[in-house]
Amino acid sequence: ATVDGWRSACEGGVVSYHDYGIRVNDGAARGGGGGAVPYAAREILKYGVATAAQYGLLTAAASGLDRALPRALPKPAVWVLFAFLSLRSRVVSLLDNSRPNREAQAGKATPADVKRPAWTPPGIAFPFIWLTITGLRASAAALAYRGALRTPAHDALLLHLCVGDTWNCVTNIEKRLGVSAVGCSLVWASVLRAVVAFRASAAPVAGVVLAPSLAWISVACILTASIWSLNGRPPLYPSRTDGASAALRLKYLAQLDATTIRGGA
């Protein structure tokens, strides 16, 4: 196959970008040579900038609401707000954060060409799992609310959402199996930090409510690491052989589409 043929197959989800990098076997696709380290550094910087920008926008909006509202929000309103953010925090992300199209993946949790461990939950289970976690996040936020959205606990939850959105881009848009395996540990650390912060809040029970999400993220990290191992163990750092880079773009702000993978090239 030609280089263009392999590239088209990757974009269509027929083969993985890692497979493309190995089979084409040219220096640029391998990410080898003198350009590998600068490329990885640029990509890592991109992830950091995207996460920091999203976190800054969310906390600025929370501060604005605290100043603008004449009185405290009712707790049900706080629940709805954080449920929405849990589902759609990507509306203020600079990275493409579209979710996987389960129909296009034939109901599987990952694209057809990606090897999965036998114990992988069916694709249909993931929306229900994440909806349950959404309820836990929103309930914890509402329980800890005492008239201000800017508290250490709520800030920790917002940061967790931002880290998760960046990880989602790495996993579902860039399809970087190695970086995804490493990035999941950061998602795990961010939710642990949120649980600890809620335990130290005005409503310590909120930390107990959020804690089950830590168990699911732990399972997700084991699954991600297993998928990485089963698929040739591509680089654990950003590489041209492992996925396609998603660009930082303002057009991804206010993206509400739940499933369509647009790509970030």
Tab-separated table of C-alpha atoms in Angstrom, residues 91-240:
chain	number	residue	atom	x	y	z
A	91	VAL	CA	-17.681	23.140	25.862
A	92	VAL	CA	-14.738	25.229	27.077
A	93	SER	CA	-11.968	22.927	25.859
A	94	LEU	CA	-9.569	23.976	23.102
A	95	LEU	CA	-9.175	20.339	22.048
A	96	ASP	CA	-11.625	18.187	20.130
A	97	ASN	CA	-13.400	16.152	22.798
A	98	SER	CA	-16.048	14.341	20.804
A	99	ARG	CA	-17.001	11.028	22.339
A	100	PRO	CA	-16.676	7.704	20.501
A	101	ASN	CA	-19.328	6.778	17.970
A	102	ARG	CA	-20.418	3.417	19.377
A	103	GLU	CA	-22.500	2.648	16.292
A	104	ALA	CA	-19.486	3.100	14.016
A	105	GLN	CA	-17.476	0.868	16.371
A	106	ALA	CA	-20.149	-1.832	16.154
A	107	GLY	CA	-20.959	-1.418	19.833
A	108	LYS	CA	-17.383	-2.080	20.927
A	109	ALA	CA	-15.531	-0.040	23.522
A	110	THR	CA	-12.688	0.674	21.083
A	111	PRO	CA	-12.202	0.762	17.282
A	112	ALA	CA	-12.378	-2.663	15.615
A	113	ASP	CA	-8.640	-2.832	14.896
A	114	VAL	CA	-7.670	-2.318	18.550
A	115	LYS	CA	-7.125	-5.496	20.562
A	116	ARG	CA	-8.931	-5.574	23.908
A	117	PRO	CA	-8.700	-7.877	26.943
A	118	ALA	CA	-11.478	-10.441	27.201
A	119	TRP	CA	-12.889	-8.761	30.313
A	120	THR	CA	-13.495	-5.392	28.577
A	121	PRO	CA	-17.031	-4.195	29.381
A	122	PRO	CA	-19.326	-4.002	26.330
A	123	GLY	CA	-19.479	-0.614	24.660
A	124	ILE	CA	-23.110	-0.123	25.716
A	125	ALA	CA	-22.035	-0.226	29.382
A	126	PHE	CA	-19.838	2.852	29.220
A	127	PRO	CA	-22.600	5.491	28.853
A	128	PHE	CA	-24.406	4.044	31.883
A	129	ILE	CA	-21.198	3.966	33.919
A	130	TRP	CA	-20.399	7.584	33.082
A	131	LEU	CA	-23.987	8.685	33.783
A	132	THR	CA	-23.692	7.104	37.236
A	133	ILE	CA	-20.415	8.942	37.816
A	134	THR	CA	-22.091	12.154	36.636
A	135	GLY	CA	-24.682	11.725	39.382
A	136	LEU	CA	-21.967	11.136	41.988
A	137	ARG	CA	-20.023	14.231	40.937
A	138	ALA	CA	-23.117	16.434	40.926
A	139	SER	CA	-24.287	15.102	44.304
A	140	ALA	CA	-20.889	15.680	45.903
A	141	ALA	CA	-20.778	19.240	44.537
A	142	ALA	CA	-24.295	20.001	45.805
A	143	LEU	CA	-23.640	18.517	49.259
A	144	ALA	CA	-20.498	20.625	49.727
A	145	TYR	CA	-22.069	23.854	48.438
A	146	ARG	CA	-22.374	26.560	51.064
A	147	GLY	CA	-23.121	29.610	48.930
A	148	ALA	CA	-19.907	29.713	46.847
A	149	LEU	CA	-18.864	27.768	43.771
A	150	ARG	CA	-15.199	28.663	44.238
A	151	THR	CA	-14.062	26.388	47.030
A	152	PRO	CA	-11.045	24.056	47.141
A	153	ALA	CA	-13.352	21.063	46.707
A	154	HIS	CA	-15.277	22.454	43.744
A	155	ASP	CA	-12.047	23.690	42.151
A	156	ALA	CA	-10.572	20.190	42.509
A	157	LEU	CA	-13.615	18.709	40.803
A	158	LEU	CA	-13.353	21.208	37.940
A	159	LEU	CA	-9.674	20.366	37.487
A	160	HIS	CA	-10.551	16.660	37.409
A	161	LEU	CA	-13.047	17.323	34.607
A	162	CYS	CA	-10.436	19.247	32.622
A	163	VAL	CA	-7.809	16.531	32.997
A	164	GLY	CA	-10.421	13.986	31.945
A	165	ASP	CA	-11.318	15.950	28.824
A	166	THR	CA	-7.679	16.174	27.752
A	167	TRP	CA	-7.333	12.435	28.339
A	168	ASN	CA	-10.467	11.849	26.262
A	169	CYS	CA	-8.906	13.742	23.351
A	170	VAL	CA	-5.727	11.662	23.626
A	171	THR	CA	-7.719	8.416	23.799
A	172	ASN	CA	-10.595	8.921	21.364
A	173	ILE	CA	-9.404	11.601	18.945
A	174	GLU	CA	-5.642	11.151	18.735
A	175	LYS	CA	-5.928	7.421	19.548
A	176	ARG	CA	-2.531	7.442	21.284
A	177	LEU	CA	-2.575	4.200	23.226
A	178	GLY	CA	0.694	4.832	25.046
A	179	VAL	CA	-0.049	8.407	26.102
A	180	SER	CA	-3.556	7.350	27.088
A	181	ALA	CA	-2.152	4.697	29.414
A	182	VAL	CA	0.047	7.286	31.137
A	183	GLY	CA	-2.628	9.985	31.073
A	184	CYS	CA	-5.134	7.786	32.870
A	185	SER	CA	-2.916	7.884	35.943
A	186	LEU	CA	-3.259	11.674	35.942
A	187	VAL	CA	-7.044	11.344	35.740
A	188	TRP	CA	-6.880	8.943	38.693
A	189	ALA	CA	-4.702	11.355	40.676
A	190	SER	CA	-7.059	14.259	39.936
A	191	VAL	CA	-10.139	12.398	41.160
A	192	LEU	CA	-8.258	11.253	44.285
A	193	ARG	CA	-7.385	14.901	44.950
A	194	ALA	CA	-11.065	15.816	44.518
A	195	VAL	CA	-12.187	13.082	46.929
A	196	VAL	CA	-9.691	14.300	49.537
A	197	ALA	CA	-10.785	17.920	49.022
A	198	PHE	CA	-14.454	17.046	49.464
A	199	ARG	CA	-13.640	15.052	52.595
A	200	ALA	CA	-12.050	18.235	53.971
A	201	SER	CA	-14.995	20.413	52.929
A	202	ALA	CA	-17.961	21.643	54.949
A	203	ALA	CA	-19.716	18.356	54.081
A	204	PRO	CA	-17.210	15.478	54.476
A	205	VAL	CA	-19.862	13.004	53.312
A	206	ALA	CA	-19.442	14.516	49.842
A	207	GLY	CA	-16.046	12.844	49.640
A	208	VAL	CA	-17.645	9.498	50.430
A	209	VAL	CA	-20.225	10.083	47.682
A	210	LEU	CA	-17.527	10.848	45.109
A	211	ALA	CA	-15.225	7.989	46.157
A	212	PRO	CA	-16.860	5.252	44.005
A	213	SER	CA	-15.800	7.141	40.883
A	214	LEU	CA	-12.218	6.517	41.985
A	215	ALA	CA	-12.885	2.773	41.751
A	216	TRP	CA	-14.152	3.084	38.178
A	217	ILE	CA	-11.205	5.241	37.113
A	218	SER	CA	-8.927	2.572	38.593
A	219	VAL	CA	-10.609	-0.053	36.403
A	220	ALA	CA	-10.362	2.280	33.408
A	221	CYS	CA	-6.624	2.707	33.993
A	222	ILE	CA	-6.076	-1.054	34.190
A	223	LEU	CA	-8.098	-1.484	30.995
A	224	THR	CA	-6.164	1.264	29.210
A	225	ALA	CA	-2.837	-0.238	30.241
A	226	SER	CA	-3.981	-3.686	29.095
A	227	ILE	CA	-5.031	-2.337	25.692
A	228	TRP	CA	-1.648	-0.632	25.367
A	229	SER	CA	0.150	-3.894	26.169
A	230	LEU	CA	-1.950	-5.966	23.752
A	231	ASN	CA	-1.372	-3.570	20.861
A	232	GLY	CA	2.408	-3.621	20.530
A	233	ARG	CA	3.191	-1.287	23.437
A	234	PRO	CA	3.511	1.931	21.416
A	235	PRO	CA	5.508	4.803	22.958
A	236	LEU	CA	4.371	6.145	26.322
A	237	TYR	CA	5.189	9.646	25.082
A	238	PRO	CA	3.625	11.501	22.130
A	239	SER	CA	4.993	10.010	18.919
A	240	ARG	CA	4.090	10.184	15.255
